[in-house]
Amino acid sequence: MIRAKAPSEHGIAAELVAVLVAVTSGEPRVLTIQDQSALPSGPFELDHRSLQSGLRAWVERQTRLPLGYVEQLYTFADRDRAGVTAKHVISVSYLGLTREQPAAGEHEASWRSWYDYFPWEDHRLGPPPLIEKTLRRGLMAFVSATPDKAARLVRRQRAAMLFGFDDHAWNEDLVLQRYELLYEAGLIPEALRGRASAPVPDKEAVAAPGHAMILDHRRILATGIARLRAKIKYHPVVFELMPETFTLLQLQRCIEALAGRLLYKQNFRRLIEGQELVEETGEMSLDTGGRPAKLFRFRRAVFAERAITGSKLPIAT
């Protein structure tokens, strides 16, 4: 990663970070650099016309991939998240959507499933066993670590609500809150960088599964996942990830990959067709492994003409 240079020992540097997402073969993939431990990023420079143009310039320079849809995520400025000896870096993050293609450029870039970084977020086959086997034990140790009774109750309630303990329903949108709780509990490697001593009451539960990232990049990735999971419920942004023509099953699998949850097939199809956002092409796909399926395309003109009302995804439970 190319970092901004601080003007002095106590200066502030600004970096632009991209969460660039594609869905390939039913898996949500994110573009990474530095041996898959960093997101594409670089400093904001004075000759950049805007933050977004600076981001586009850095991503295209580092990966040779042009950016399509881009929106700003959040600005991160927590000093302790980059490590106790690091310069104070302000990270301005962006979410970009594309279709996967080989990357080249200044850095060796590669695509990786975002569930490699957040394995507890993939509930397409039901709750991952690691939540009960690993995370619950570590979180309950974190709950017990405080002597204050009221604080223990708050910690227990947070853990139960976020990770679906004690009959709480799983909310797929709370990606960032779950990551922050694991960070606070000292259950991920990134937590050890920003403080002299992290609360690690159970050594066997220290390393929650999932690939760590440099600086605060996994937190930024969590923010991007949460934003996209929420957005697909009220905006047809998912079509930015689809090819020009697709089957309804391919569209469903794409949304399931992003949400980390399965959808009720018939309810999903009624929802999509009821919004009139897709139309048949008159052609069939033979690449289904079974019976040929109708091909559809996104009706961009319809979306431009009217506002689309959001609808809760028909998630299978």
PDB file of C-alpha atoms in Angstrom:
ATOM      1  CA  MET A   1       0.000   0.000   0.000  1.00  0.00           C
ATOM      2  CA  ILE A   2       1.209   3.512  -0.780  1.00  0.00           C
ATOM      3  CA  ARG A   3       0.687   5.743   2.242  1.00  0.00           C
ATOM      4  CA  ALA A   4       0.481   9.491   2.519  1.00  0.00           C
ATOM      5  CA  LYS A   5       3.479  11.201   4.076  1.00  0.00           C
ATOM      6  CA  ALA A   6       2.796  13.267   7.154  1.00  0.00           C
ATOM      7  CA  PRO A   7       4.093  16.848   6.964  1.00  0.00           C
ATOM      8  CA  SER A   8       5.709  16.499  10.383  1.00  0.00           C
ATOM      9  CA  GLU A   9       6.261  14.021  13.187  1.00  0.00           C
ATOM     10  CA  HIS A  10       2.807  14.884  14.524  1.00  0.00           C
ATOM     11  CA  GLY A  11       1.175  15.568  11.159  1.00  0.00           C
ATOM     12  CA  ILE A  12      -1.996  14.062   9.759  1.00  0.00           C
ATOM     13  CA  ALA A  13      -1.995  12.017   6.567  1.00  0.00           C
ATOM     14  CA  ALA A  14      -5.069  11.243   4.440  1.00  0.00           C
ATOM     15  CA  GLU A  15      -5.432   8.000   2.529  1.00  0.00           C
ATOM     16  CA  LEU A  16      -8.154   6.906   0.116  1.00  0.00           C
ATOM     17  CA  VAL A  17      -9.282   3.286   0.495  1.00  0.00           C
ATOM     18  CA  ALA A  18     -11.438   1.295  -1.934  1.00  0.00           C
ATOM     19  CA  VAL A  19     -13.747  -1.600  -1.086  1.00  0.00           C
ATOM     20  CA  LEU A  20     -14.133  -2.955  -4.614  1.00  0.00           C
ATOM     21  CA  VAL A  21     -16.719  -5.757  -4.804  1.00  0.00           C
ATOM     22  CA  ALA A  22     -17.668  -8.314  -7.434  1.00  0.00           C
ATOM     23  CA  VAL A  23     -19.791 -11.476  -7.277  1.00  0.00           C
ATOM     24  CA  THR A  24     -18.292 -14.444  -9.126  1.00  0.00           C
ATOM     25  CA  SER A  25     -19.757 -17.952  -9.225  1.00  0.00           C
ATOM     26  CA  GLY A  26     -22.032 -17.165  -6.308  1.00  0.00           C
ATOM     27  CA  GLU A  27     -19.310 -15.731  -4.073  1.00  0.00           C
ATOM     28  CA  PRO A  28     -18.889 -12.090  -2.985  1.00  0.00           C
ATOM     29  CA  ARG A  29     -15.312 -11.137  -3.809  1.00  0.00           C
ATOM     30  CA  VAL A  30     -13.208  -8.147  -2.821  1.00  0.00           C
ATOM     31  CA  LEU A  31     -10.105  -6.827  -4.551  1.00  0.00           C
ATOM     32  CA  THR A  32      -6.996  -6.940  -2.357  1.00  0.00           C
ATOM     33  CA  ILE A  33      -3.292  -6.132  -2.527  1.00  0.00           C
ATOM     34  CA  GLN A  34      -0.269  -6.894  -0.319  1.00  0.00           C
ATOM     35  CA  ASP A  35      -0.724 -10.674  -0.241  1.00  0.00           C
ATOM     36  CA  GLN A  36      -4.495 -10.277   0.253  1.00  0.00           C
ATOM     37  CA  SER A  37      -4.037  -8.339   3.504  1.00  0.00           C
ATOM     38  CA  ALA A  38      -4.886  -4.825   2.287  1.00  0.00           C
ATOM     39  CA  LEU A  39      -7.442  -2.948   0.237  1.00  0.00           C
ATOM     40  CA  PRO A  40      -6.345  -0.800  -2.724  1.00  0.00           C
ATOM     41  CA  SER A  41      -5.405   2.600  -1.317  1.00  0.00           C
ATOM     42  CA  GLY A  42      -3.180   5.618  -1.686  1.00  0.00           C
ATOM     43  CA  PRO A  43      -2.730   9.184  -0.475  1.00  0.00           C
ATOM     44  CA  PHE A  44      -4.913  12.092  -1.496  1.00  0.00           C
ATOM     45  CA  GLU A  45      -2.716  14.509  -3.430  1.00  0.00           C
ATOM     46  CA  LEU A  46      -3.108  18.178  -4.251  1.00  0.00           C
ATOM     47  CA  ASP A  47      -3.365  17.543  -7.990  1.00  0.00           C
ATOM     48  CA  HIS A  48      -6.444  15.337  -7.520  1.00  0.00           C
ATOM     49  CA  ARG A  49      -9.583  17.221  -8.534  1.00  0.00           C
ATOM     50  CA  SER A  50     -11.650  15.530  -5.818  1.00  0.00           C
ATOM     51  CA  LEU A  51     -11.445  12.685  -3.314  1.00  0.00           C
ATOM     52  CA  GLN A  52     -13.291  10.365  -5.685  1.00  0.00           C
ATOM     53  CA  SER A  53     -11.103  11.237  -8.658  1.00  0.00           C
ATOM     54  CA  GLY A  54      -8.065  10.602  -6.457  1.00  0.00           C
ATOM     55  CA  LEU A  55      -9.448   7.205  -5.505  1.00  0.00           C
ATOM     56  CA  ARG A  56     -10.115   6.280  -9.120  1.00  0.00           C
ATOM     57  CA  ALA A  57      -6.593   7.317 -10.058  1.00  0.00           C
ATOM     58  CA  TRP A  58      -4.990   5.212  -7.321  1.00  0.00           C
ATOM     59  CA  VAL A  59      -7.076   2.091  -7.968  1.00  0.00           C
ATOM     60  CA  GLU A  60      -6.484   2.235 -11.721  1.00  0.00           C
ATOM     61  CA  ARG A  61      -2.767   2.843 -11.191  1.00  0.00           C
ATOM     62  CA  GLN A  62      -2.383   0.010  -8.682  1.00  0.00           C
ATOM     63  CA  THR A  63      -4.622  -2.582 -10.364  1.00  0.00           C
ATOM     64  CA  ARG A  64      -5.281  -1.402 -13.951  1.00  0.00           C
ATOM     65  CA  LEU A  65      -9.008  -1.841 -13.240  1.00  0.00           C
ATOM     66  CA  PRO A  66     -11.367   1.028 -14.130  1.00  0.00           C
ATOM     67  CA  LEU A  67     -13.973   1.832 -11.469  1.00  0.00           C
ATOM     68  CA  GLY A  68     -17.660   1.969 -12.364  1.00  0.00           C
ATOM     69  CA  TYR A  69     -20.203   2.582  -9.611  1.00  0.00           C
ATOM     70  CA  VAL A  70     -18.590   4.304  -6.608  1.00  0.00           C
ATOM     71  CA  GLU A  71     -20.008   5.867  -3.448  1.00  0.00           C
ATOM     72  CA  GLN A  72     -18.333   7.213  -0.330  1.00  0.00           C
ATOM     73  CA  LEU A  73     -18.552   5.033   2.760  1.00  0.00           C
ATOM     74  CA  TYR A  74     -17.109   6.663   5.847  1.00  0.00           C
ATOM     75  CA  THR A  75     -14.100   8.553   7.147  1.00  0.00           C
ATOM     76  CA  PHE A  76     -12.041   6.737   9.803  1.00  0.00           C
ATOM     77  CA  ALA A  77      -9.755   8.748  12.065  1.00  0.00           C
ATOM     78  CA  ASP A  78      -9.259   6.631  15.208  1.00  0.00           C
ATOM     79  CA  ARG A  79      -5.586   6.999  16.043  1.00  0.00           C
ATOM     80  CA  ASP A  80      -5.204   3.737  17.966  1.00  0.00           C
ATOM     81  CA  ARG A  81      -6.572   1.547  15.152  1.00  0.00           C
ATOM     82  CA  ALA A  82      -3.388   1.733  13.071  1.00  0.00           C
ATOM     83  CA  GLY A  83      -1.017   0.718  15.869  1.00  0.00           C
ATOM     84  CA  VAL A  84       0.665   2.578  18.689  1.00  0.00           C
ATOM     85  CA  THR A  85       3.664   3.733  16.627  1.00  0.00           C
ATOM     86  CA  ALA A  86       1.881   4.686  13.418  1.00  0.00           C
ATOM     87  CA  LYS A  87       1.322   8.200  12.146  1.00  0.00           C
ATOM     88  CA  HIS A  88      -2.180   9.588  12.555  1.00  0.00           C
ATOM     89  CA  VAL A  89      -3.868   8.545   9.303  1.00  0.00           C
ATOM     90  CA  ILE A  90      -7.348   9.625   8.257  1.00  0.00           C
ATOM     91  CA  SER A  91      -8.854   6.984   5.957  1.00  0.00           C
ATOM     92  CA  VAL A  92     -11.573   8.097   3.528  1.00  0.00           C
ATOM     93  CA  SER A  93     -13.251   4.949   2.264  1.00  0.00           C
ATOM     94  CA  TYR A  94     -15.327   4.220  -0.829  1.00  0.00           C
ATOM     95  CA  LEU A  95     -17.472   1.325  -2.039  1.00  0.00           C
ATOM     96  CA  GLY A  96     -17.138   0.329  -5.688  1.00  0.00           C
ATOM     97  CA  LEU A  97     -19.037  -2.341  -7.629  1.00  0.00           C
ATOM     98  CA  THR A  98     -17.706  -4.124 -10.689  1.00  0.00           C
ATOM     99  CA  ARG A  99     -17.384  -7.499 -12.396  1.00  0.00           C
ATOM    100  CA  GLU A 100     -14.333  -9.549 -11.640  1.00  0.00           C
ATOM    101  CA  GLN A 101     -11.476  -9.467 -14.091  1.00  0.00           C
ATOM    102  CA  PRO A 102      -7.727 -10.053 -13.737  1.00  0.00           C
ATOM    103  CA  ALA A 103      -5.921  -7.145 -12.124  1.00  0.00           C
ATOM    104  CA  ALA A 104      -2.448  -5.845 -12.881  1.00  0.00           C
ATOM    105  CA  GLY A 105      -0.482  -2.707 -12.156  1.00  0.00           C
ATOM    106  CA  GLU A 106       1.943  -1.437  -9.534  1.00  0.00           C
ATOM    107  CA  HIS A 107       0.811  -3.991  -6.955  1.00  0.00           C
ATOM    108  CA  GLU A 108       0.014  -7.679  -7.185  1.00  0.00           C
ATOM    109  CA  ALA A 109      -3.752  -7.498  -6.822  1.00  0.00           C
ATOM    110  CA  SER A 110      -6.067 -10.462  -6.387  1.00  0.00           C
ATOM    111  CA  TRP A 111      -9.693 -11.209  -5.634  1.00  0.00           C
ATOM    112  CA  ARG A 112     -10.737 -13.001  -2.463  1.00  0.00           C
ATOM    113  CA  SER A 113     -14.072 -13.986  -0.930  1.00  0.00           C
ATOM    114  CA  TRP A 114     -15.076 -11.534   1.765  1.00  0.00           C
ATOM    115  CA  TYR A 115     -16.120 -14.513   3.883  1.00  0.00           C
ATOM    116  CA  ASP A 116     -12.424 -15.373   4.187  1.00  0.00           C
ATOM    117  CA  TYR A 117     -12.224 -12.242   6.351  1.00  0.00           C
ATOM    118  CA  PHE A 118     -15.638 -12.615   8.019  1.00  0.00           C
ATOM    119  CA  PRO A 119     -16.508 -16.354   8.087  1.00  0.00           C
ATOM    120  CA  TRP A 120     -19.148 -15.810  10.776  1.00  0.00           C
ATOM    121  CA  GLU A 121     -21.154 -13.684   8.311  1.00  0.00           C
ATOM    122  CA  ASP A 122     -22.022 -16.506   5.872  1.00  0.00           C
ATOM    123  CA  HIS A 123     -25.348 -18.051   6.961  1.00  0.00           C
ATOM    124  CA  ARG A 124     -26.400 -19.489   3.608  1.00  0.00           C
ATOM    125  CA  LEU A 125     -26.052 -23.016   5.027  1.00  0.00           C
ATOM    126  CA  GLY A 126     -27.261 -22.008   8.479  1.00  0.00           C
ATOM    127  CA  PRO A 127     -25.340 -20.466  11.391  1.00  0.00           C
ATOM    128  CA  PRO A 128     -21.622 -21.290  11.022  1.00  0.00           C
ATOM    129  CA  PRO A 129     -20.521 -23.731  13.761  1.00  0.00           C
ATOM    130  CA  LEU A 130     -17.620 -21.427  14.670  1.00  0.00           C
ATOM    131  CA  ILE A 131     -20.087 -18.989  16.265  1.00  0.00           C
ATOM    132  CA  GLU A 132     -20.972 -21.515  18.973  1.00  0.00           C
ATOM    133  CA  LYS A 133     -17.636 -23.335  19.106  1.00  0.00           C
ATOM    134  CA  THR A 134     -15.303 -20.336  19.155  1.00  0.00           C
ATOM    135  CA  LEU A 135     -16.942 -16.940  19.309  1.00  0.00           C
ATOM    136  CA  ARG A 136     -19.488 -17.624  22.048  1.00  0.00           C
ATOM    137  CA  ARG A 137     -16.786 -18.830  24.438  1.00  0.00           C
ATOM    138  CA  GLY A 138     -14.570 -15.845  23.771  1.00  0.00           C
ATOM    139  CA  LEU A 139     -17.441 -13.379  24.072  1.00  0.00           C
ATOM    140  CA  MET A 140     -18.728 -14.925  27.295  1.00  0.00           C
ATOM    141  CA  ALA A 141     -15.223 -14.663  28.733  1.00  0.00           C
ATOM    142  CA  PHE A 142     -15.263 -10.993  27.736  1.00  0.00           C
ATOM    143  CA  VAL A 143     -18.622 -10.607  29.495  1.00  0.00           C
ATOM    144  CA  SER A 144     -17.260 -12.149  32.682  1.00  0.00           C
ATOM    145  CA  ALA A 145     -14.068 -10.105  32.609  1.00  0.00           C
ATOM    146  CA  THR A 146     -15.681  -6.950  34.002  1.00  0.00           C
ATOM    147  CA  PRO A 147     -16.457  -6.882  37.749  1.00  0.00           C
ATOM    148  CA  ASP A 148     -19.323  -4.432  37.253  1.00  0.00           C
ATOM    149  CA  LYS A 149     -22.679  -6.247  37.188  1.00  0.00           C
ATOM    150  CA  ALA A 150     -24.421  -3.655  35.001  1.00  0.00           C
ATOM    151  CA  ALA A 151     -21.541  -3.686  32.504  1.00  0.00           C
ATOM    152  CA  ARG A 152     -21.688  -7.489  32.354  1.00  0.00           C
ATOM    153  CA  LEU A 153     -25.390  -7.317  31.524  1.00  0.00           C
ATOM    154  CA  VAL A 154     -24.789  -4.788  28.741  1.00  0.00           C
ATOM    155  CA  ARG A 155     -21.981  -6.891  27.276  1.00  0.00           C
ATOM    156  CA  ARG A 156     -24.088 -10.048  27.399  1.00  0.00           C
ATOM    157  CA  GLN A 157     -27.013  -8.309  25.695  1.00  0.00           C
ATOM    158  CA  ARG A 158     -24.753  -6.908  22.953  1.00  0.00           C
ATOM    159  CA  ALA A 159     -23.242 -10.327  22.263  1.00  0.00           C
ATOM    160  CA  ALA A 160     -26.650 -12.024  22.198  1.00  0.00           C
ATOM    161  CA  MET A 161     -28.230  -9.421  19.922  1.00  0.00           C
ATOM    162  CA  LEU A 162     -25.331  -9.243  17.476  1.00  0.00           C
ATOM    163  CA  PHE A 163     -24.483 -12.947  17.203  1.00  0.00           C
ATOM    164  CA  GLY A 164     -27.931 -14.471  17.595  1.00  0.00           C
ATOM    165  CA  PHE A 165     -27.458 -16.003  21.049  1.00  0.00           C
ATOM    166  CA  ASP A 166     -30.356 -16.796  23.413  1.00  0.00           C
ATOM    167  CA  ASP A 167     -33.049 -16.882  20.702  1.00  0.00           C
ATOM    168  CA  HIS A 168     -32.118 -13.506  19.232  1.00  0.00           C
ATOM    169  CA  ALA A 169     -32.622 -13.309  15.469  1.00  0.00           C
ATOM    170  CA  TRP A 170     -29.575 -12.883  13.247  1.00  0.00           C
ATOM    171  CA  ASN A 171     -29.489  -9.460  11.586  1.00  0.00           C
ATOM    172  CA  GLU A 172     -27.275  -9.619   8.505  1.00  0.00           C
ATOM    173  CA  ASP A 173     -26.882  -5.823   8.378  1.00  0.00           C
ATOM    174  CA  LEU A 174     -24.909  -5.563  11.657  1.00  0.00           C
ATOM    175  CA  VAL A 175     -21.566  -6.552  10.149  1.00  0.00           C
ATOM    176  CA  LEU A 176     -19.631  -3.585  11.502  1.00  0.00           C
ATOM    177  CA  GLN A 177     -21.118  -3.833  14.983  1.00  0.00           C
ATOM    178  CA  ARG A 178     -20.110  -7.501  15.215  1.00  0.00           C
ATOM    179  CA  TYR A 179     -16.574  -6.721  14.110  1.00  0.00           C
ATOM    180  CA  GLU A 180     -16.334  -3.860  16.627  1.00  0.00           C
ATOM    181  CA  LEU A 181     -17.467  -6.147  19.447  1.00  0.00           C
ATOM    182  CA  LEU A 182     -14.838  -8.745  18.538  1.00  0.00           C
ATOM    183  CA  TYR A 183     -12.259  -5.958  18.425  1.00  0.00           C
ATOM    184  CA  GLU A 184     -13.338  -4.632  21.834  1.00  0.00           C
ATOM    185  CA  ALA A 185     -13.215  -8.160  23.262  1.00  0.00           C
ATOM    186  CA  GLY A 186      -9.669  -8.663  21.946  1.00  0.00           C
ATOM    187  CA  LEU A 187     -10.697 -11.668  19.868  1.00  0.00           C
ATOM    188  CA  ILE A 188      -9.072 -10.572  16.593  1.00  0.00           C
ATOM    189  CA  PRO A 189      -5.399  -9.782  15.860  1.00  0.00           C
ATOM    190  CA  GLU A 190      -6.103  -6.160  14.906  1.00  0.00           C
ATOM    191  CA  ALA A 191      -7.129  -5.440  18.510  1.00  0.00           C
ATOM    192  CA  LEU A 192      -3.626  -6.210  19.737  1.00  0.00           C
ATOM    193  CA  ARG A 193      -2.040  -3.476  17.613  1.00  0.00           C
ATOM    194  CA  GLY A 194      -3.726  -0.443  19.099  1.00  0.00           C
ATOM    195  CA  ARG A 195      -3.279  -1.011  22.815  1.00  0.00           C
ATOM    196  CA  ALA A 196      -0.550  -2.128  25.134  1.00  0.00           C
ATOM    197  CA  SER A 197      -2.737  -4.864  26.606  1.00  0.00           C
ATOM    198  CA  ALA A 198      -5.948  -6.204  25.125  1.00  0.00           C
ATOM    199  CA  PRO A 199      -8.555  -8.063  27.205  1.00  0.00           C
ATOM    200  CA  VAL A 200      -7.738 -11.684  26.416  1.00  0.00           C
ATOM    201  CA  PRO A 201      -9.342 -13.767  29.173  1.00  0.00           C
ATOM    202  CA  ASP A 202      -9.280 -17.046  27.237  1.00  0.00           C
ATOM    203  CA  LYS A 203      -6.100 -17.745  25.257  1.00  0.00           C
ATOM    204  CA  GLU A 204      -7.747 -20.478  23.209  1.00  0.00           C
ATOM    205  CA  ALA A 205     -10.322 -17.966  21.965  1.00  0.00           C
ATOM    206  CA  VAL A 206      -7.911 -15.183  21.002  1.00  0.00           C
ATOM    207  CA  ALA A 207      -7.821 -15.772  17.266  1.00  0.00           C
ATOM    208  CA  ALA A 208     -11.317 -15.618  15.852  1.00  0.00           C
ATOM    209  CA  PRO A 209     -11.362 -17.292  12.429  1.00  0.00           C
ATOM    210  CA  GLY A 210     -10.822 -14.962   9.508  1.00  0.00           C
ATOM    211  CA  HIS A 211      -7.903 -13.406   7.644  1.00  0.00           C
ATOM    212  CA  ALA A 212      -6.520 -10.253   9.321  1.00  0.00           C
ATOM    213  CA  MET A 213      -5.727  -7.080   7.372  1.00  0.00           C
ATOM    214  CA  ILE A 214      -3.289  -4.218   7.791  1.00  0.00           C
ATOM    215  CA  LEU A 215      -4.119  -1.009   9.658  1.00  0.00           C
ATOM    216  CA  ASP A 216      -7.908  -0.610   9.872  1.00  0.00           C
ATOM    217  CA  HIS A 217      -8.705  -2.208   6.519  1.00  0.00           C
ATOM    218  CA  ARG A 218     -10.841  -5.079   7.837  1.00  0.00           C
ATOM    219  CA  ARG A 219     -12.982  -2.550   9.695  1.00  0.00           C
ATOM    220  CA  ILE A 220     -13.364  -0.597   6.457  1.00  0.00           C
ATOM    221  CA  LEU A 221     -14.304  -3.806   4.630  1.00  0.00           C
ATOM    222  CA  ALA A 222     -16.933  -4.542   7.307  1.00  0.00           C
ATOM    223  CA  THR A 223     -18.385  -1.093   6.696  1.00  0.00           C
ATOM    224  CA  GLY A 224     -18.580  -1.759   2.961  1.00  0.00           C
ATOM    225  CA  ILE A 225     -20.305  -5.119   3.454  1.00  0.00           C
ATOM    226  CA  ALA A 226     -22.834  -3.596   5.851  1.00  0.00           C
ATOM    227  CA  ARG A 227     -23.589  -0.729   3.454  1.00  0.00           C
ATOM    228  CA  LEU A 228     -24.111  -3.062   0.510  1.00  0.00           C
ATOM    229  CA  ARG A 229     -26.269  -5.503   2.486  1.00  0.00           C
ATOM    230  CA  ALA A 230     -28.533  -2.669   3.555  1.00  0.00           C
ATOM    231  CA  LYS A 231     -28.632  -1.024   0.135  1.00  0.00           C
ATOM    232  CA  ILE A 232     -29.714  -4.072  -1.859  1.00  0.00           C
ATOM    233  CA  LYS A 233     -32.991  -3.973   0.093  1.00  0.00           C
ATOM    234  CA  TYR A 234     -34.081  -0.580  -1.220  1.00  0.00           C
ATOM    235  CA  HIS A 235     -32.031   0.142  -4.350  1.00  0.00           C
ATOM    236  CA  PRO A 236     -31.365  -2.076  -7.415  1.00  0.00           C
ATOM    237  CA  VAL A 237     -27.617  -1.623  -7.028  1.00  0.00           C
ATOM    238  CA  VAL A 238     -27.188  -5.392  -7.360  1.00  0.00           C
ATOM    239  CA  PHE A 239     -27.556  -5.057 -11.132  1.00  0.00           C
ATOM    240  CA  GLU A 240     -24.179  -3.299 -11.197  1.00  0.00           C
ATOM    241  CA  LEU A 241     -22.728  -6.718 -10.341  1.00  0.00           C
ATOM    242  CA  MET A 242     -24.662  -8.699 -12.940  1.00  0.00           C
ATOM    243  CA  PRO A 243     -23.789  -9.381 -16.592  1.00  0.00           C
ATOM    244  CA  GLU A 244     -25.942  -7.797 -19.295  1.00  0.00           C
ATOM    245  CA  THR A 245     -28.188 -10.877 -19.397  1.00  0.00           C
ATOM    246  CA  PHE A 246     -28.836 -13.327 -16.582  1.00  0.00           C
ATOM    247  CA  THR A 247     -31.287 -15.885 -15.272  1.00  0.00           C
ATOM    248  CA  LEU A 248     -33.450 -15.171 -12.247  1.00  0.00           C
ATOM    249  CA  LEU A 249     -31.596 -17.915 -10.389  1.00  0.00           C
ATOM    250  CA  GLN A 250     -28.283 -16.161 -11.058  1.00  0.00           C
ATOM    251  CA  LEU A 251     -29.765 -12.916  -9.744  1.00  0.00           C
ATOM    252  CA  GLN A 252     -31.061 -14.690  -6.638  1.00  0.00           C
ATOM    253  CA  ARG A 253     -27.695 -16.355  -5.985  1.00  0.00           C
ATOM    254  CA  CYS A 254     -25.962 -12.980  -6.304  1.00  0.00           C
ATOM    255  CA  ILE A 255     -28.231 -11.388  -3.695  1.00  0.00           C
ATOM    256  CA  GLU A 256     -27.873 -14.415  -1.406  1.00  0.00           C
ATOM    257  CA  ALA A 257     -24.084 -14.191  -1.689  1.00  0.00           C
ATOM    258  CA  LEU A 258     -24.136 -10.546  -0.595  1.00  0.00           C
ATOM    259  CA  ALA A 259     -26.703 -10.993   2.173  1.00  0.00           C
ATOM    260  CA  GLY A 260     -25.206 -14.236   3.492  1.00  0.00           C
ATOM    261  CA  ARG A 261     -28.738 -15.624   3.719  1.00  0.00           C
ATOM    262  CA  LEU A 262     -30.934 -17.773   1.488  1.00  0.00           C
ATOM    263  CA  LEU A 263     -34.093 -16.343  -0.082  1.00  0.00           C
ATOM    264  CA  TYR A 264     -37.483 -17.954  -0.651  1.00  0.00           C
ATOM    265  CA  LYS A 265     -37.419 -18.648  -4.389  1.00  0.00           C
ATOM    266  CA  GLN A 266     -41.058 -17.974  -5.260  1.00  0.00           C
ATOM    267  CA  ASN A 267     -41.362 -14.875  -3.057  1.00  0.00           C
ATOM    268  CA  PHE A 268     -38.125 -13.524  -4.516  1.00  0.00           C
ATOM    269  CA  ARG A 269     -39.347 -13.954  -8.077  1.00  0.00           C
ATOM    270  CA  ARG A 270     -42.675 -12.277  -7.322  1.00  0.00           C
ATOM    271  CA  LEU A 271     -40.783  -9.381  -5.738  1.00  0.00           C
ATOM    272  CA  ILE A 272     -38.453  -8.911  -8.713  1.00  0.00           C
ATOM    273  CA  GLU A 273     -41.145  -9.255 -11.350  1.00  0.00           C
ATOM    274  CA  GLY A 274     -43.586  -7.077  -9.375  1.00  0.00           C
ATOM    275  CA  GLN A 275     -41.125  -4.186  -9.411  1.00  0.00           C
ATOM    276  CA  GLU A 276     -40.859  -4.536 -13.207  1.00  0.00           C
ATOM    277  CA  LEU A 277     -37.104  -4.002 -13.089  1.00  0.00           C
ATOM    278  CA  VAL A 278     -36.287  -6.939 -15.373  1.00  0.00           C
ATOM    279  CA  GLU A 279     -37.568  -8.050 -18.748  1.00  0.00           C
ATOM    280  CA  GLU A 280     -37.180 -11.206 -20.781  1.00  0.00           C
ATOM    281  CA  THR A 281     -34.688 -11.112 -23.648  1.00  0.00           C
ATOM    282  CA  GLY A 282     -36.446 -13.849 -25.608  1.00  0.00           C
ATOM    283  CA  GLU A 283     -33.353 -16.050 -25.308  1.00  0.00           C
ATOM    284  CA  MET A 284     -32.567 -19.067 -23.146  1.00  0.00           C
ATOM    285  CA  SER A 285     -29.527 -20.028 -21.129  1.00  0.00           C
ATOM    286  CA  LEU A 286     -28.276 -23.570 -21.682  1.00  0.00           C
ATOM    287  CA  ASP A 287     -25.541 -23.226 -19.055  1.00  0.00           C
ATOM    288  CA  THR A 288     -27.737 -24.251 -16.124  1.00  0.00           C
ATOM    289  CA  GLY A 289     -26.786 -27.871 -15.511  1.00  0.00           C
ATOM    290  CA  GLY A 290     -30.430 -28.771 -16.110  1.00  0.00           C
ATOM    291  CA  ARG A 291     -33.387 -27.401 -18.034  1.00  0.00           C
ATOM    292  CA  PRO A 292     -32.782 -24.248 -20.101  1.00  0.00           C
ATOM    293  CA  ALA A 293     -33.751 -21.045 -18.287  1.00  0.00           C
ATOM    294  CA  LYS A 294     -35.060 -17.727 -19.551  1.00  0.00           C
ATOM    295  CA  LEU A 295     -32.588 -14.873 -19.821  1.00  0.00           C
ATOM    296  CA  PHE A 296     -33.479 -11.438 -18.448  1.00  0.00           C
ATOM    297  CA  ARG A 297     -31.990  -7.946 -18.557  1.00  0.00           C
ATOM    298  CA  PHE A 298     -32.208  -4.974 -16.197  1.00  0.00           C
ATOM    299  CA  ARG A 299     -34.708  -2.300 -17.309  1.00  0.00           C
ATOM    300  CA  ARG A 300     -32.638   0.802 -16.624  1.00  0.00           C
ATOM    301  CA  ALA A 301     -35.162   3.050 -18.352  1.00  0.00           C
ATOM    302  CA  VAL A 302     -37.915   1.976 -15.956  1.00  0.00           C
ATOM    303  CA  PHE A 303     -35.725   2.649 -12.940  1.00  0.00           C
ATOM    304  CA  ALA A 304     -34.854   6.099 -14.273  1.00  0.00           C
ATOM    305  CA  GLU A 305     -38.528   6.970 -14.801  1.00  0.00           C
ATOM    306  CA  ARG A 306     -39.838   6.194 -11.345  1.00  0.00           C
ATOM    307  CA  ALA A 307     -38.742   5.760  -7.781  1.00  0.00           C
ATOM    308  CA  ILE A 308     -38.447   2.152  -6.677  1.00  0.00           C
ATOM    309  CA  THR A 309     -39.964   1.398  -3.304  1.00  0.00           C
ATOM    310  CA  GLY A 310     -37.822  -0.710  -1.015  1.00  0.00           C
ATOM    311  CA  SER A 311     -38.935  -4.194  -0.067  1.00  0.00           C
ATOM    312  CA  LYS A 312     -37.673  -6.499   2.624  1.00  0.00           C
ATOM    313  CA  LEU A 313     -35.878  -9.445   1.088  1.00  0.00           C
ATOM    314  CA  PRO A 314     -37.813 -12.731   1.412  1.00  0.00           C
ATOM    315  CA  ILE A 315     -35.126 -14.362   3.552  1.00  0.00           C
ATOM    316  CA  ALA A 316     -35.471 -18.068   4.258  1.00  0.00           C
ATOM    317  CA  THR A 317     -35.202 -19.009   7.925  1.00  0.00           C
TER     318      THR A 317
END
